[in-house]
């Protein structure tokens, strides 16, 4: 019994792959096709075609997928044939899907041929969760934004006057301090605008990929925290609590 194992954090490439069992916790890239009895793991598979009895993996992208049972978080393939069932917890993108029972949360499918289709709704985030996420984002932005000035504490000009200085001498002493305070107020009024470091990072990645000849595709997906529970052990997706 032959087993091919791809550990987490590693990327392995094959021209074609044929094995009894395939376990992928890292990234597997196969130019042609994969043929196996079982495919499992929490990694990513990118192949020309996949032919297996059972597929239980996080991310699958292939030219065609043929299996008995498919269970994944994200699937992108022009053709998906799952004779018994197909369940995708986050997002399914396909031109044609043929299966006995299709369970999906979010999908982009041109044509579906299935005996039963179950559409799951993502878990709704509570108002407290939304406010907490907004607060954490604001706090993170404050930590990552550069160029913010520390607040300046201005003391009373009279306190800075040495003892024994009175009358016109006190006025003369206060005038230069007032002149110095004016530019300081102008500087504090013109502060740099907040920089969205996350947006700049995404734009930089997009420009770099375009210069290298790649095209980025944005796939709408369900955030992991809002997706239905993904049960690998029992090969099923648990319905979110109402």
PDB file of C-alpha atoms in Angstrom:
ATOM      1  CA  UNK A   1       0.000   0.000   0.000  1.00  0.00           C
ATOM      2  CA  UNK A   2       1.715   3.154  -1.214  1.00  0.00           C
ATOM      3  CA  UNK A   3       1.202   6.523   0.471  1.00  0.00           C
ATOM      4  CA  UNK A   4       2.524   9.882  -0.686  1.00  0.00           C
ATOM      5  CA  UNK A   5       2.810  12.476   2.073  1.00  0.00           C
ATOM      6  CA  UNK A   6       3.292  16.234   1.575  1.00  0.00           C
ATOM      7  CA  UNK A   7       4.230  17.861   4.914  1.00  0.00           C
ATOM      8  CA  UNK A   8       2.980  21.274   5.991  1.00  0.00           C
ATOM      9  CA  UNK A   9       5.007  24.228   4.719  1.00  0.00           C
ATOM     10  CA  UNK A  10       6.468  22.373   1.708  1.00  0.00           C
ATOM     11  CA  UNK A  11       5.641  22.661  -1.994  1.00  0.00           C
ATOM     12  CA  UNK A  12       6.069  19.513  -4.104  1.00  0.00           C
ATOM     13  CA  UNK A  13       5.729  19.303  -7.891  1.00  0.00           C
ATOM     14  CA  UNK A  14       5.045  16.276 -10.125  1.00  0.00           C
ATOM     15  CA  UNK A  15       4.424  15.781 -13.806  1.00  0.00           C
ATOM     16  CA  UNK A  16       1.834  13.115 -12.932  1.00  0.00           C
ATOM     17  CA  UNK A  17       1.077  11.165  -9.762  1.00  0.00           C
ATOM     18  CA  UNK A  18      -0.456   7.730  -9.160  1.00  0.00           C
ATOM     19  CA  UNK A  19      -0.698   6.268  -5.657  1.00  0.00           C
ATOM     20  CA  UNK A  20      -2.981   4.425  -3.256  1.00  0.00           C
ATOM     21  CA  UNK A  21      -3.245   7.167  -0.649  1.00  0.00           C
ATOM     22  CA  UNK A  22      -2.313  10.819  -0.886  1.00  0.00           C
ATOM     23  CA  UNK A  23      -1.989  13.038   2.195  1.00  0.00           C
ATOM     24  CA  UNK A  24      -1.421  16.740   1.521  1.00  0.00           C
ATOM     25  CA  UNK A  25      -0.806  19.186   4.358  1.00  0.00           C
ATOM     26  CA  UNK A  26       1.419  21.469   2.273  1.00  0.00           C
ATOM     27  CA  UNK A  27       1.097  22.426  -1.392  1.00  0.00           C
ATOM     28  CA  UNK A  28       0.986  19.871  -4.226  1.00  0.00           C
ATOM     29  CA  UNK A  29       1.269  20.929  -7.869  1.00  0.00           C
ATOM     30  CA  UNK A  30       0.783  18.312 -10.601  1.00  0.00           C
ATOM     31  CA  UNK A  31       1.056  19.319 -14.254  1.00  0.00           C
ATOM     32  CA  UNK A  32      -1.014  16.443 -15.654  1.00  0.00           C
ATOM     33  CA  UNK A  33      -3.198  14.259 -13.477  1.00  0.00           C
ATOM     34  CA  UNK A  34      -3.570  12.662 -10.052  1.00  0.00           C
ATOM     35  CA  UNK A  35      -5.008   9.179  -9.622  1.00  0.00           C
ATOM     36  CA  UNK A  36      -5.478   7.778  -6.116  1.00  0.00           C
ATOM     37  CA  UNK A  37      -7.923   5.884  -3.948  1.00  0.00           C
ATOM     38  CA  UNK A  38      -8.050   8.485  -1.191  1.00  0.00           C
ATOM     39  CA  UNK A  39      -6.860  12.090  -0.973  1.00  0.00           C
ATOM     40  CA  UNK A  40      -6.836  13.795   2.424  1.00  0.00           C
ATOM     41  CA  UNK A  41      -5.145  16.629   4.282  1.00  0.00           C
ATOM     42  CA  UNK A  42      -5.380  20.304   5.143  1.00  0.00           C
ATOM     43  CA  UNK A  43      -3.277  21.579   2.263  1.00  0.00           C
ATOM     44  CA  UNK A  44      -3.704  22.805  -1.296  1.00  0.00           C
ATOM     45  CA  UNK A  45      -3.826  20.757  -4.513  1.00  0.00           C
ATOM     46  CA  UNK A  46      -3.407  22.204  -7.996  1.00  0.00           C
ATOM     47  CA  UNK A  47      -3.602  19.637 -10.802  1.00  0.00           C
ATOM     48  CA  UNK A  48      -4.623  19.147 -14.400  1.00  0.00           C
ATOM     49  CA  UNK A  49      -7.112  16.453 -13.375  1.00  0.00           C
ATOM     50  CA  UNK A  50      -7.982  14.474 -10.248  1.00  0.00           C
ATOM     51  CA  UNK A  51      -9.422  10.953 -10.199  1.00  0.00           C
ATOM     52  CA  UNK A  52     -10.030   9.439  -6.764  1.00  0.00           C
ATOM     53  CA  UNK A  53     -12.619   7.603  -4.721  1.00  0.00           C
ATOM     54  CA  UNK A  54     -12.651   9.996  -1.756  1.00  0.00           C
ATOM     55  CA  UNK A  55     -11.278  13.542  -1.648  1.00  0.00           C
ATOM     56  CA  UNK A  56     -11.055  15.274   1.742  1.00  0.00           C
ATOM     57  CA  UNK A  57      -8.785  18.300   1.483  1.00  0.00           C
ATOM     58  CA  UNK A  58      -8.976  22.041   2.178  1.00  0.00           C
ATOM     59  CA  UNK A  59      -8.270  23.595  -1.247  1.00  0.00           C
ATOM     60  CA  UNK A  60      -8.606  21.953  -4.661  1.00  0.00           C
ATOM     61  CA  UNK A  61      -8.048  23.524  -8.066  1.00  0.00           C
ATOM     62  CA  UNK A  62      -8.087  21.227 -11.105  1.00  0.00           C
ATOM     63  CA  UNK A  63      -9.124  21.036 -14.746  1.00  0.00           C
ATOM     64  CA  UNK A  64     -11.559  18.236 -13.862  1.00  0.00           C
ATOM     65  CA  UNK A  65     -12.468  16.323 -10.714  1.00  0.00           C
ATOM     66  CA  UNK A  66     -13.884  12.783 -10.787  1.00  0.00           C
ATOM     67  CA  UNK A  67     -14.627  11.015  -7.499  1.00  0.00           C
ATOM     68  CA  UNK A  68     -17.260   9.296  -5.396  1.00  0.00           C
ATOM     69  CA  UNK A  69     -17.242  11.688  -2.457  1.00  0.00           C
ATOM     70  CA  UNK A  70     -15.811  15.199  -2.336  1.00  0.00           C
ATOM     71  CA  UNK A  71     -15.391  17.177   0.868  1.00  0.00           C
ATOM     72  CA  UNK A  72     -13.440  20.449   0.791  1.00  0.00           C
ATOM     73  CA  UNK A  73     -13.412  24.047   1.929  1.00  0.00           C
ATOM     74  CA  UNK A  74     -12.695  25.629  -1.453  1.00  0.00           C
ATOM     75  CA  UNK A  75     -12.989  24.032  -4.900  1.00  0.00           C
ATOM     76  CA  UNK A  76     -12.308  25.578  -8.292  1.00  0.00           C
ATOM     77  CA  UNK A  77     -12.737  23.362 -11.359  1.00  0.00           C
ATOM     78  CA  UNK A  78     -14.551  23.577 -14.706  1.00  0.00           C
ATOM     79  CA  UNK A  79     -16.040  20.086 -14.195  1.00  0.00           C
ATOM     80  CA  UNK A  80     -16.856  18.273 -10.970  1.00  0.00           C
ATOM     81  CA  UNK A  81     -18.225  14.720 -11.042  1.00  0.00           C
ATOM     82  CA  UNK A  82     -18.972  13.232  -7.623  1.00  0.00           C
ATOM     83  CA  UNK A  83     -21.154  10.143  -8.015  1.00  0.00           C
ATOM     84  CA  UNK A  84     -22.268  10.008  -4.357  1.00  0.00           C
ATOM     85  CA  UNK A  85     -21.904  13.461  -2.791  1.00  0.00           C
ATOM     86  CA  UNK A  86     -20.023  16.766  -2.894  1.00  0.00           C
ATOM     87  CA  UNK A  87     -19.799  19.149   0.066  1.00  0.00           C
ATOM     88  CA  UNK A  88     -17.922  22.482  -0.006  1.00  0.00           C
ATOM     89  CA  UNK A  89     -18.013  24.608   3.124  1.00  0.00           C
ATOM     90  CA  UNK A  90     -16.633  27.946   1.867  1.00  0.00           C
ATOM     91  CA  UNK A  91     -16.782  28.445  -1.899  1.00  0.00           C
ATOM     92  CA  UNK A  92     -17.347  26.289  -4.988  1.00  0.00           C
ATOM     93  CA  UNK A  93     -16.557  27.625  -8.473  1.00  0.00           C
ATOM     94  CA  UNK A  94     -17.375  25.358 -11.418  1.00  0.00           C
ATOM     95  CA  UNK A  95     -18.939  25.413 -14.858  1.00  0.00           C
ATOM     96  CA  UNK A  96     -20.629  22.018 -14.453  1.00  0.00           C
ATOM     97  CA  UNK A  97     -21.334  19.938 -11.353  1.00  0.00           C
ATOM     98  CA  UNK A  98     -22.851  16.462 -11.405  1.00  0.00           C
ATOM     99  CA  UNK A  99     -23.423  14.634  -8.144  1.00  0.00           C
ATOM    100  CA  UNK A 100     -25.971  12.787  -6.084  1.00  0.00           C
ATOM    101  CA  UNK A 101     -26.107  15.290  -3.226  1.00  0.00           C
ATOM    102  CA  UNK A 102     -24.577  18.768  -3.345  1.00  0.00           C
ATOM    103  CA  UNK A 103     -24.000  20.690  -0.114  1.00  0.00           C
ATOM    104  CA  UNK A 104     -22.547  24.170  -0.508  1.00  0.00           C
ATOM    105  CA  UNK A 105     -22.440  27.536   1.243  1.00  0.00           C
ATOM    106  CA  UNK A 106     -21.336  30.036  -1.435  1.00  0.00           C
ATOM    107  CA  UNK A 107     -20.993  28.997  -5.059  1.00  0.00           C
ATOM    108  CA  UNK A 108     -20.557  30.168  -8.623  1.00  0.00           C
ATOM    109  CA  UNK A 109     -21.881  27.342 -10.811  1.00  0.00           C
ATOM    110  CA  UNK A 110     -23.165  27.533 -14.383  1.00  0.00           C
ATOM    111  CA  UNK A 111     -24.987  24.181 -14.478  1.00  0.00           C
ATOM    112  CA  UNK A 112     -25.856  21.684 -11.735  1.00  0.00           C
ATOM    113  CA  UNK A 113     -27.152  18.147 -12.132  1.00  0.00           C
ATOM    114  CA  UNK A 114     -27.911  16.706  -8.697  1.00  0.00           C
ATOM    115  CA  UNK A 115     -30.617  14.703  -6.997  1.00  0.00           C
ATOM    116  CA  UNK A 116     -30.509  16.985  -3.970  1.00  0.00           C
ATOM    117  CA  UNK A 117     -29.007  20.428  -3.385  1.00  0.00           C
ATOM    118  CA  UNK A 118     -28.521  21.799   0.134  1.00  0.00           C
ATOM    119  CA  UNK A 119     -27.584  25.474   0.480  1.00  0.00           C
ATOM    120  CA  UNK A 120     -26.064  26.299   3.854  1.00  0.00           C
ATOM    121  CA  UNK A 121     -26.099  29.823   5.247  1.00  0.00           C
ATOM    122  CA  UNK A 122     -22.965  31.206   6.889  1.00  0.00           C
ATOM    123  CA  UNK A 123     -23.041  31.867  10.594  1.00  0.00           C
ATOM    124  CA  UNK A 124     -24.206  35.379  11.343  1.00  0.00           C
ATOM    125  CA  UNK A 125     -21.834  37.526  13.347  1.00  0.00           C
ATOM    126  CA  UNK A 126     -23.434  39.130  16.373  1.00  0.00           C
ATOM    127  CA  UNK A 127     -23.491  42.889  16.943  1.00  0.00           C
ATOM    128  CA  UNK A 128     -20.945  42.503  19.738  1.00  0.00           C
ATOM    129  CA  UNK A 129     -18.663  40.531  17.421  1.00  0.00           C
ATOM    130  CA  UNK A 130     -18.942  43.181  14.726  1.00  0.00           C
ATOM    131  CA  UNK A 131     -18.089  45.970  17.169  1.00  0.00           C
ATOM    132  CA  UNK A 132     -15.200  43.963  18.596  1.00  0.00           C
ATOM    133  CA  UNK A 133     -13.786  43.278  15.121  1.00  0.00           C
ATOM    134  CA  UNK A 134     -14.038  46.989  14.276  1.00  0.00           C
ATOM    135  CA  UNK A 135     -12.283  47.920  17.528  1.00  0.00           C
ATOM    136  CA  UNK A 136      -9.459  45.446  16.905  1.00  0.00           C
ATOM    137  CA  UNK A 137      -8.996  46.735  13.361  1.00  0.00           C
ATOM    138  CA  UNK A 138      -8.811  50.327  14.586  1.00  0.00           C
ATOM    139  CA  UNK A 139      -6.295  49.339  17.248  1.00  0.00           C
ATOM    140  CA  UNK A 140      -4.174  47.449  14.709  1.00  0.00           C
ATOM    141  CA  UNK A 141      -4.278  50.387  12.286  1.00  0.00           C
ATOM    142  CA  UNK A 142      -3.094  52.726  15.038  1.00  0.00           C
ATOM    143  CA  UNK A 143      -0.138  50.445  15.749  1.00  0.00           C
ATOM    144  CA  UNK A 144       0.882  49.991  12.125  1.00  0.00           C
ATOM    145  CA  UNK A 145       0.398  53.565  10.837  1.00  0.00           C
ATOM    146  CA  UNK A 146       3.694  55.468  10.825  1.00  0.00           C
ATOM    147  CA  UNK A 147       4.264  59.189  11.264  1.00  0.00           C
ATOM    148  CA  UNK A 148       1.812  59.791  14.091  1.00  0.00           C
ATOM    149  CA  UNK A 149       3.034  62.512  16.489  1.00  0.00           C
ATOM    150  CA  UNK A 150       2.925  62.271  20.219  1.00  0.00           C
ATOM    151  CA  UNK A 151       0.561  64.783  21.827  1.00  0.00           C
ATOM    152  CA  UNK A 152       2.365  67.963  22.908  1.00  0.00           C
ATOM    153  CA  UNK A 153       1.722  69.190  26.444  1.00  0.00           C
ATOM    154  CA  UNK A 154       1.901  72.978  26.649  1.00  0.00           C
ATOM    155  CA  UNK A 155       2.604  74.525  30.057  1.00  0.00           C
ATOM    156  CA  UNK A 156       1.496  77.944  31.194  1.00  0.00           C
ATOM    157  CA  UNK A 157       3.916  80.662  30.087  1.00  0.00           C
ATOM    158  CA  UNK A 158       3.790  82.278  33.508  1.00  0.00           C
ATOM    159  CA  UNK A 159       5.242  79.177  35.129  1.00  0.00           C
ATOM    160  CA  UNK A 160       8.331  79.405  32.942  1.00  0.00           C
ATOM    161  CA  UNK A 161       9.163  82.950  34.039  1.00  0.00           C
ATOM    162  CA  UNK A 162      11.949  83.054  36.607  1.00  0.00           C
ATOM    163  CA  UNK A 163      11.254  84.598  39.967  1.00  0.00           C
ATOM    164  CA  UNK A 164      11.909  88.266  40.261  1.00  0.00           C
ATOM    165  CA  UNK A 165      10.955  89.080  36.671  1.00  0.00           C
ATOM    166  CA  UNK A 166       7.965  91.423  36.606  1.00  0.00           C
ATOM    167  CA  UNK A 167       6.283  94.101  34.555  1.00  0.00           C
ATOM    168  CA  UNK A 168       7.606  94.730  31.046  1.00  0.00           C
ATOM    169  CA  UNK A 169      10.281  92.085  31.494  1.00  0.00           C
ATOM    170  CA  UNK A 170       7.540  89.477  32.003  1.00  0.00           C
ATOM    171  CA  UNK A 171       5.764  90.619  28.818  1.00  0.00           C
ATOM    172  CA  UNK A 172       9.017  90.449  26.861  1.00  0.00           C
ATOM    173  CA  UNK A 173       9.596  86.954  28.157  1.00  0.00           C
ATOM    174  CA  UNK A 174       6.130  85.813  27.125  1.00  0.00           C
ATOM    175  CA  UNK A 175       6.275  87.236  23.613  1.00  0.00           C
ATOM    176  CA  UNK A 176       9.038  84.942  22.276  1.00  0.00           C
ATOM    177  CA  UNK A 177       7.300  81.981  23.840  1.00  0.00           C
ATOM    178  CA  UNK A 178       4.062  82.969  22.132  1.00  0.00           C
ATOM    179  CA  UNK A 179       5.925  83.280  18.819  1.00  0.00           C
ATOM    180  CA  UNK A 180       7.374  79.801  19.309  1.00  0.00           C
ATOM    181  CA  UNK A 181       3.982  78.397  20.227  1.00  0.00           C
ATOM    182  CA  UNK A 182       2.369  79.643  17.006  1.00  0.00           C
ATOM    183  CA  UNK A 183       4.460  77.535  14.595  1.00  0.00           C
ATOM    184  CA  UNK A 184       4.120  74.595  16.972  1.00  0.00           C
ATOM    185  CA  UNK A 185       0.331  74.879  16.730  1.00  0.00           C
ATOM    186  CA  UNK A 186       0.555  75.073  12.931  1.00  0.00           C
ATOM    187  CA  UNK A 187       2.701  71.951  12.831  1.00  0.00           C
ATOM    188  CA  UNK A 188       0.274  70.022  15.014  1.00  0.00           C
ATOM    189  CA  UNK A 189      -2.637  71.171  12.857  1.00  0.00           C
ATOM    190  CA  UNK A 190      -1.084  69.724   9.691  1.00  0.00           C
ATOM    191  CA  UNK A 191      -0.587  66.066  10.533  1.00  0.00           C
ATOM    192  CA  UNK A 192      -0.029  63.377   7.931  1.00  0.00           C
ATOM    193  CA  UNK A 193      -3.109  61.491   6.777  1.00  0.00           C
ATOM    194  CA  UNK A 194      -3.563  57.959   8.066  1.00  0.00           C
ATOM    195  CA  UNK A 195      -1.996  55.413   5.736  1.00  0.00           C
ATOM    196  CA  UNK A 196      -3.792  52.130   5.076  1.00  0.00           C
ATOM    197  CA  UNK A 197      -0.826  49.777   5.146  1.00  0.00           C
ATOM    198  CA  UNK A 198      -2.981  46.764   4.307  1.00  0.00           C
ATOM    199  CA  UNK A 199      -4.360  48.410   1.157  1.00  0.00           C
ATOM    200  CA  UNK A 200      -0.880  49.501   0.055  1.00  0.00           C
ATOM    201  CA  UNK A 201       0.380  45.946   0.531  1.00  0.00           C
ATOM    202  CA  UNK A 202      -2.404  44.517  -1.655  1.00  0.00           C
ATOM    203  CA  UNK A 203      -1.780  47.126  -4.365  1.00  0.00           C
ATOM    204  CA  UNK A 204       1.950  46.359  -4.323  1.00  0.00           C
ATOM    205  CA  UNK A 205       1.283  42.625  -4.705  1.00  0.00           C
ATOM    206  CA  UNK A 206      -1.087  43.315  -7.601  1.00  0.00           C
ATOM    207  CA  UNK A 207       1.468  45.511  -9.407  1.00  0.00           C
ATOM    208  CA  UNK A 208       4.262  42.993  -8.879  1.00  0.00           C
ATOM    209  CA  UNK A 209       2.138  40.116 -10.199  1.00  0.00           C
ATOM    210  CA  UNK A 210       1.096  42.144 -13.245  1.00  0.00           C
ATOM    211  CA  UNK A 211       4.705  43.027 -14.049  1.00  0.00           C
ATOM    212  CA  UNK A 212       5.551  39.291 -13.937  1.00  0.00           C
ATOM    213  CA  UNK A 213       2.758  38.478 -16.401  1.00  0.00           C
ATOM    214  CA  UNK A 214       0.209  37.121 -13.898  1.00  0.00           C
ATOM    215  CA  UNK A 215      -3.444  38.029 -13.464  1.00  0.00           C
ATOM    216  CA  UNK A 216      -5.059  38.032 -10.036  1.00  0.00           C
ATOM    217  CA  UNK A 217      -8.603  36.746  -9.635  1.00  0.00           C
ATOM    218  CA  UNK A 218     -10.645  37.739  -6.617  1.00  0.00           C
ATOM    219  CA  UNK A 219     -12.884  34.887  -5.495  1.00  0.00           C
ATOM    220  CA  UNK A 220     -15.685  35.793  -3.087  1.00  0.00           C
ATOM    221  CA  UNK A 221     -15.415  33.439  -0.153  1.00  0.00           C
ATOM    222  CA  UNK A 222     -16.860  32.923   3.259  1.00  0.00           C
ATOM    223  CA  UNK A 223     -14.484  33.910   6.085  1.00  0.00           C
ATOM    224  CA  UNK A 224     -13.294  30.891   8.020  1.00  0.00           C
ATOM    225  CA  UNK A 225     -14.874  32.121  11.248  1.00  0.00           C
ATOM    226  CA  UNK A 226     -18.288  32.399   9.558  1.00  0.00           C
ATOM    227  CA  UNK A 227     -18.157  29.174   7.557  1.00  0.00           C
ATOM    228  CA  UNK A 228     -20.055  26.062   8.669  1.00  0.00           C
ATOM    229  CA  UNK A 229     -18.065  23.617  10.770  1.00  0.00           C
ATOM    230  CA  UNK A 230     -15.938  21.375   8.557  1.00  0.00           C
ATOM    231  CA  UNK A 231     -15.880  17.811   9.947  1.00  0.00           C
ATOM    232  CA  UNK A 232     -13.125  15.775   8.289  1.00  0.00           C
ATOM    233  CA  UNK A 233     -13.538  12.832  10.642  1.00  0.00           C
ATOM    234  CA  UNK A 234     -17.136  12.048   9.637  1.00  0.00           C
ATOM    235  CA  UNK A 235     -16.848  13.480   6.100  1.00  0.00           C
ATOM    236  CA  UNK A 236     -19.627  16.007   6.483  1.00  0.00           C
ATOM    237  CA  UNK A 237     -20.348  19.685   6.985  1.00  0.00           C
ATOM    238  CA  UNK A 238     -22.227  20.552  10.162  1.00  0.00           C
ATOM    239  CA  UNK A 239     -25.082  22.992   9.812  1.00  0.00           C
ATOM    240  CA  UNK A 240     -24.445  26.315  11.552  1.00  0.00           C
ATOM    241  CA  UNK A 241     -26.371  26.955  14.730  1.00  0.00           C
ATOM    242  CA  UNK A 242     -29.432  29.154  14.295  1.00  0.00           C
TER     243      UNK A 242
END
